[in-house]
XYZ file of C-alpha atoms in Angstrom:
349
model
C -7.902 -28.765 5.267
C -5.258 -25.938 5.629
C -6.056 -24.774 2.098
C -9.739 -24.036 3.091
C -8.723 -21.632 5.863
C -9.660 -18.192 4.410
C -7.567 -15.132 4.525
C -9.510 -13.453 7.287
C -8.785 -16.437 9.626
C -5.122 -16.328 8.684
C -4.780 -12.613 9.318
C -6.699 -12.996 12.789
C -4.031 -15.621 13.664
C -1.203 -13.337 12.733
C -2.692 -10.553 14.859
C -2.983 -12.884 17.869
C 0.690 -14.023 17.481
C -0.431 -17.544 16.425
C 1.526 -19.368 13.710
C -0.877 -19.999 10.956
C -1.010 -23.358 9.036
C 0.230 -21.868 5.922
C 2.059 -18.822 4.805
C -0.298 -15.888 3.938
C -0.084 -14.974 0.273
C -0.628 -11.297 -0.573
C 0.224 -9.940 -4.028
C -0.971 -6.376 -4.401
C -3.439 -5.926 -7.230
C -3.895 -2.545 -8.554
C -3.607 -1.855 -12.403
C -3.236 -5.587 -12.916
C -6.879 -5.979 -12.502
C -7.311 -4.009 -15.787
C -5.494 -6.768 -17.542
C -7.793 -9.458 -16.129
C -10.816 -7.557 -17.500
C -9.137 -6.368 -20.802
C -9.787 -2.665 -20.122
C -7.477 0.170 -19.761
C -6.251 1.466 -16.369
C -7.866 4.835 -17.013
C -11.264 3.083 -17.642
C -10.917 0.921 -14.583
C -9.848 3.758 -12.226
C -13.110 5.775 -12.867
C -15.662 2.850 -12.652
C -16.507 1.271 -9.380
C -18.302 -1.708 -11.093
C -15.124 -2.524 -12.947
C -12.838 -2.056 -9.905
C -15.035 -4.628 -8.088
C -15.124 -6.993 -11.025
C -11.328 -6.715 -11.402
C -10.689 -7.396 -7.700
C -13.137 -10.371 -7.557
C -11.463 -11.747 -10.694
C -8.214 -11.562 -9.184
C -9.333 -13.066 -5.871
C -11.002 -15.882 -7.820
C -7.825 -16.671 -9.635
C -5.185 -16.213 -6.952
C -7.163 -16.669 -3.688
C -4.911 -14.201 -1.923
C -5.230 -13.431 1.701
C -5.591 -9.636 1.637
C -7.457 -7.300 -0.751
C -6.186 -3.936 -1.208
C -8.220 -1.688 -3.396
C -6.626 0.929 -5.793
C -5.614 1.807 -9.298
C -3.553 4.946 -9.724
C -3.143 5.216 -6.007
C -1.179 8.435 -5.746
C -3.720 10.500 -7.578
C -7.121 10.232 -5.751
C -6.630 12.731 -2.961
C -5.008 15.360 -5.179
C -7.761 14.971 -7.798
C -10.411 15.337 -5.171
C -8.977 18.736 -4.187
C -8.964 19.874 -7.753
C -5.692 18.820 -9.117
C -6.069 17.857 -12.771
C -5.418 14.160 -13.594
C -4.663 13.030 -17.102
C -6.367 9.840 -18.340
C -5.230 7.782 -21.286
C -6.740 5.529 -24.101
C -3.835 3.192 -23.869
C -2.360 1.178 -20.887
C -0.541 4.313 -19.371
C -1.638 4.841 -15.804
C -3.531 8.025 -15.038
C -1.202 10.818 -13.868
C -1.332 14.122 -12.096
C -0.989 17.050 -14.321
C 0.097 20.021 -12.324
C 0.438 21.237 -8.702
C -2.038 22.952 -6.360
C 0.333 24.803 -4.126
C 2.757 27.462 -5.373
C 2.792 29.701 -2.274
C 1.354 29.981 1.180
C -1.923 31.681 0.038
C -2.684 28.605 -2.163
C -2.317 26.367 0.878
C -4.494 28.613 3.004
C -7.227 28.583 0.219
C -7.359 24.803 0.001
C -10.185 22.995 1.746
C -10.307 19.294 2.913
C -12.132 17.167 0.354
C -15.481 15.702 1.055
C -15.116 11.931 0.505
C -18.855 11.511 -0.165
C -18.728 13.588 -3.259
C -15.278 14.833 -4.376
C -13.293 13.415 -7.219
C -13.019 9.635 -7.145
C -13.101 9.122 -3.474
C -16.756 8.137 -3.678
C -15.858 5.637 -6.416
C -13.212 3.984 -4.252
C -15.387 3.875 -1.170
C -18.357 2.398 -3.184
C -16.001 -0.291 -4.667
C -14.613 -1.102 -1.264
C -18.171 -1.494 0.224
C -19.293 -3.762 -2.596
C -16.171 -5.886 -2.191
C -16.637 -6.192 1.528
C -20.317 -7.185 1.064
C -19.216 -9.784 -1.438
C -16.217 -11.400 0.101
C -15.684 -9.713 3.390
C -16.533 -12.774 5.348
C -13.553 -14.536 3.736
C -10.839 -11.724 3.508
C -10.071 -8.292 4.765
C -10.697 -5.575 2.401
C -8.637 -2.258 2.679
C -8.078 0.726 0.453
C -4.895 2.646 -0.353
C -4.522 6.242 0.704
C -1.571 8.483 0.251
C 0.724 9.432 3.205
C 1.338 13.018 4.287
C 4.760 13.382 2.929
C 3.911 12.026 -0.421
C 0.706 13.899 -0.817
C 2.378 17.177 0.138
C 5.107 16.511 -2.379
C 2.416 15.887 -5.083
C 0.518 19.019 -4.241
C 3.491 21.368 -4.209
C 5.841 19.424 -6.552
C 8.576 17.121 -5.172
C 11.581 19.598 -5.622
C 9.782 22.549 -4.325
C 8.412 20.771 -1.333
C 11.858 19.215 -0.415
C 13.368 22.782 -0.574
C 10.574 23.898 1.648
C 11.429 21.145 4.051
C 15.016 22.066 4.319
C 14.802 25.950 4.174
C 11.134 26.840 4.896
C 10.414 24.672 7.931
C 7.203 26.353 8.971
C 5.688 26.260 5.474
C 6.673 22.642 5.046
C 5.194 21.766 8.325
C 1.903 23.465 7.482
C 1.839 21.596 4.166
C 2.585 18.336 6.032
C -0.298 18.963 8.503
C -2.758 19.746 5.873
C -1.825 16.601 3.813
C -2.236 14.575 7.051
C -5.650 15.929 7.636
C -6.668 15.081 3.971
C -5.530 11.440 4.641
C -7.381 11.322 8.022
C -10.545 12.693 6.430
C -10.434 10.139 3.756
C -9.326 7.180 5.986
C -12.217 8.080 8.477
C -14.751 7.755 5.718
C -13.396 4.344 4.924
C -13.158 3.103 8.461
C -16.857 4.023 8.981
C -17.739 1.647 6.255
C -15.646 -1.075 7.815
C -12.848 -0.786 5.420
C -9.153 -1.124 6.254
C -6.483 1.471 5.569
C -3.149 1.151 3.938
C -1.103 4.334 3.802
C 1.233 4.448 0.859
C 4.290 6.540 1.617
C 6.959 5.501 -0.790
C 8.439 8.976 -1.351
C 10.046 8.898 2.118
C 12.353 6.150 0.941
C 16.011 7.094 0.737
C 17.471 8.607 -1.468
C 14.180 10.647 -2.111
C 14.228 11.761 1.572
C 17.232 11.508 3.912
C 16.835 9.459 7.011
C 17.642 12.534 9.161
C 15.035 14.723 7.456
C 12.498 11.902 8.049
C 13.441 11.790 11.692
C 13.484 15.502 12.329
C 10.721 16.956 10.073
C 8.407 14.177 9.094
C 8.052 11.336 11.650
C 5.728 13.259 13.903
C 3.230 13.835 11.271
C 3.271 10.237 10.372
C 2.603 9.334 13.996
C -0.189 11.903 14.081
C -1.750 10.311 10.944
C -1.806 6.859 12.058
C -2.961 7.618 15.705
C -5.933 9.625 14.563
C -6.964 6.938 11.986
C -6.828 4.369 14.830
C -8.893 6.888 17.092
C -11.581 6.672 14.289
C -11.884 3.005 14.952
C -9.389 1.392 12.650
C -8.178 -1.866 14.275
C -4.896 -1.729 12.444
C -3.251 0.835 10.079
C -0.521 -0.199 7.669
C 2.291 2.178 6.484
C 3.674 1.036 3.133
C 7.003 2.276 1.850
C 8.648 0.579 -1.110
C 12.339 0.520 -2.212
C 15.256 0.088 0.238
C 13.870 1.375 3.457
C 16.441 -0.351 5.640
C 18.055 3.010 6.645
C 14.642 4.191 7.913
C 13.249 1.123 9.474
C 13.926 2.142 13.030
C 11.776 5.181 12.362
C 8.979 3.427 10.439
C 8.497 1.206 13.397
C 7.884 4.242 15.635
C 4.973 5.468 13.601
C 2.454 3.111 15.041
C 2.169 1.051 12.033
C 0.618 -2.395 12.339
C 2.852 -3.848 9.783
C 6.278 -3.234 8.221
C 6.884 -3.975 4.675
C 10.273 -5.255 3.535
C 10.808 -4.873 -0.240
C 13.120 -7.243 -2.071
C 15.888 -4.474 -1.857
C 15.841 -4.514 1.901
C 17.779 -6.293 4.594
C 14.811 -8.642 5.262
C 16.578 -10.429 8.127
C 17.059 -7.254 9.902
C 13.442 -6.418 9.277
C 12.356 -9.769 10.827
C 14.386 -9.069 13.800
C 12.944 -5.640 14.251
C 9.340 -6.874 13.787
C 9.897 -9.635 16.360
C 11.150 -7.116 18.820
C 8.244 -4.873 18.226
C 5.684 -7.706 18.055
C 4.149 -6.553 14.585
C 3.633 -8.234 11.398
C 6.084 -8.281 8.502
C 5.305 -8.295 4.910
C 8.381 -9.461 2.958
C 8.318 -9.450 -0.841
C 10.288 -10.740 -3.955
C 10.988 -8.475 -6.690
C 7.701 -7.990 -8.819
C 9.881 -7.905 -11.916
C 10.653 -11.642 -11.291
C 6.957 -12.372 -11.257
C 6.486 -10.329 -14.458
C 9.168 -12.398 -16.317
C 7.664 -15.569 -15.104
C 10.882 -17.622 -14.821
C 9.735 -20.417 -12.351
C 13.275 -21.257 -11.246
C 13.926 -17.522 -10.323
C 10.645 -17.209 -8.563
C 11.201 -20.254 -6.489
C 14.776 -19.182 -5.526
C 13.657 -15.745 -4.492
C 10.657 -17.024 -2.637
C 12.826 -19.632 -0.838
C 15.072 -16.855 0.261
C 12.290 -14.694 1.625
C 10.550 -17.662 3.507
C 13.880 -18.837 5.030
C 14.784 -15.223 6.283
C 11.352 -14.247 7.513
C 8.935 -17.052 8.085
C 10.146 -18.394 11.482
C 7.884 -17.737 14.514
C 4.983 -16.416 12.296
C 3.767 -12.944 11.914
C 4.965 -13.107 8.299
C 3.157 -12.335 5.073
C 4.615 -13.237 1.757
C 4.269 -10.577 -0.926
C 5.549 -9.726 -4.407
C 5.032 -5.931 -4.493
C 2.388 -4.493 -6.860
C 1.681 -6.964 -9.618
C 2.276 -5.038 -12.863
C -0.193 -4.687 -15.664
C 2.008 -6.669 -18.046
C 2.295 -9.697 -15.631
C 0.560 -12.838 -16.932
C -2.046 -14.231 -14.461
C -0.442 -17.636 -14.832
C 2.805 -16.255 -13.297
C 1.017 -15.272 -10.158
C -0.649 -18.677 -9.811
C 2.820 -20.198 -10.374
C 4.142 -18.125 -7.463
C 1.205 -19.061 -5.169
C 1.882 -22.769 -5.831
C 5.615 -22.213 -5.078
C 4.711 -20.433 -1.685
C 2.478 -23.391 -0.962
C 5.232 -25.824 -1.778
C 7.652 -24.139 0.433
C 5.376 -23.728 3.362
C 7.308 -24.096 6.568
C 4.382 -24.260 8.814
C 2.755 -27.557 7.393
C 2.823 -30.662 9.549
C 6.190 -32.248 9.654
C 8.080 -29.352 7.972
């Protein structure tokens, strides 16, 4: 009976603080969907029908409990504002080719994108709408957007933006504010369609950004972004930061995020305690490279450790990071079976 409970019900249980009958399973499927359809990531990224087909193929195969739509997730906003993106004929992910902000005048001349017509924002919104119509009664559908620090670094160039942050505080603050407004604009268009929002902000992870700079120069704009997306009607907003974010966990929880993500590199026990204290959900992951290699013993050992550290008292989602393009689908299926076998919530466990 427990296996027939769909992801939407499971997530509702988590939000209510109820321990579900099974551990929620949430691999992140972006470019991996291209493998399932035997197309290139560049082709997938520009075709809403392919995005939908890829996500549906993954859902049918893995039966995961959250759908997060994206492909080359760090390029969409920048491209919508005019930043050139390079597409490829092979399996290379699309990439930003150049920057938009070289000085203050460039920033002053930038305008917020129109999610209804600019770049690939309409592509992503269309795909999300179609997925919600198809499987939205079973599972929550969300879309990936870029966080303000990461977007500002993309538009300016990482090294130049970090220099601004340290030595040109007003200029950096203006860039962050603009990047936040871009994210809010895009997120609001998604929320109006009933789509969830996951803010990807991995460039704030040490050593890319020091904890002190995050606290003093960036934290307020993260709060601003999340609070405004919630004001637009989002029931929950997730802030995703990969890598070893243990040194900044105390700041991440202050942003208003509805969930903390603990990558395989983090102190997941510490994250569990923090999430319990703050009464928010925890998504803890094993290393995606283990899933890519497909060694069943390694996957089981890693999964067991995560579940032992994080599953108690509920509010826990099992993840494995972003499933790579090269990962064989059978490896993800194996991992799901392992998580089901290790389920600590089943009767008698």
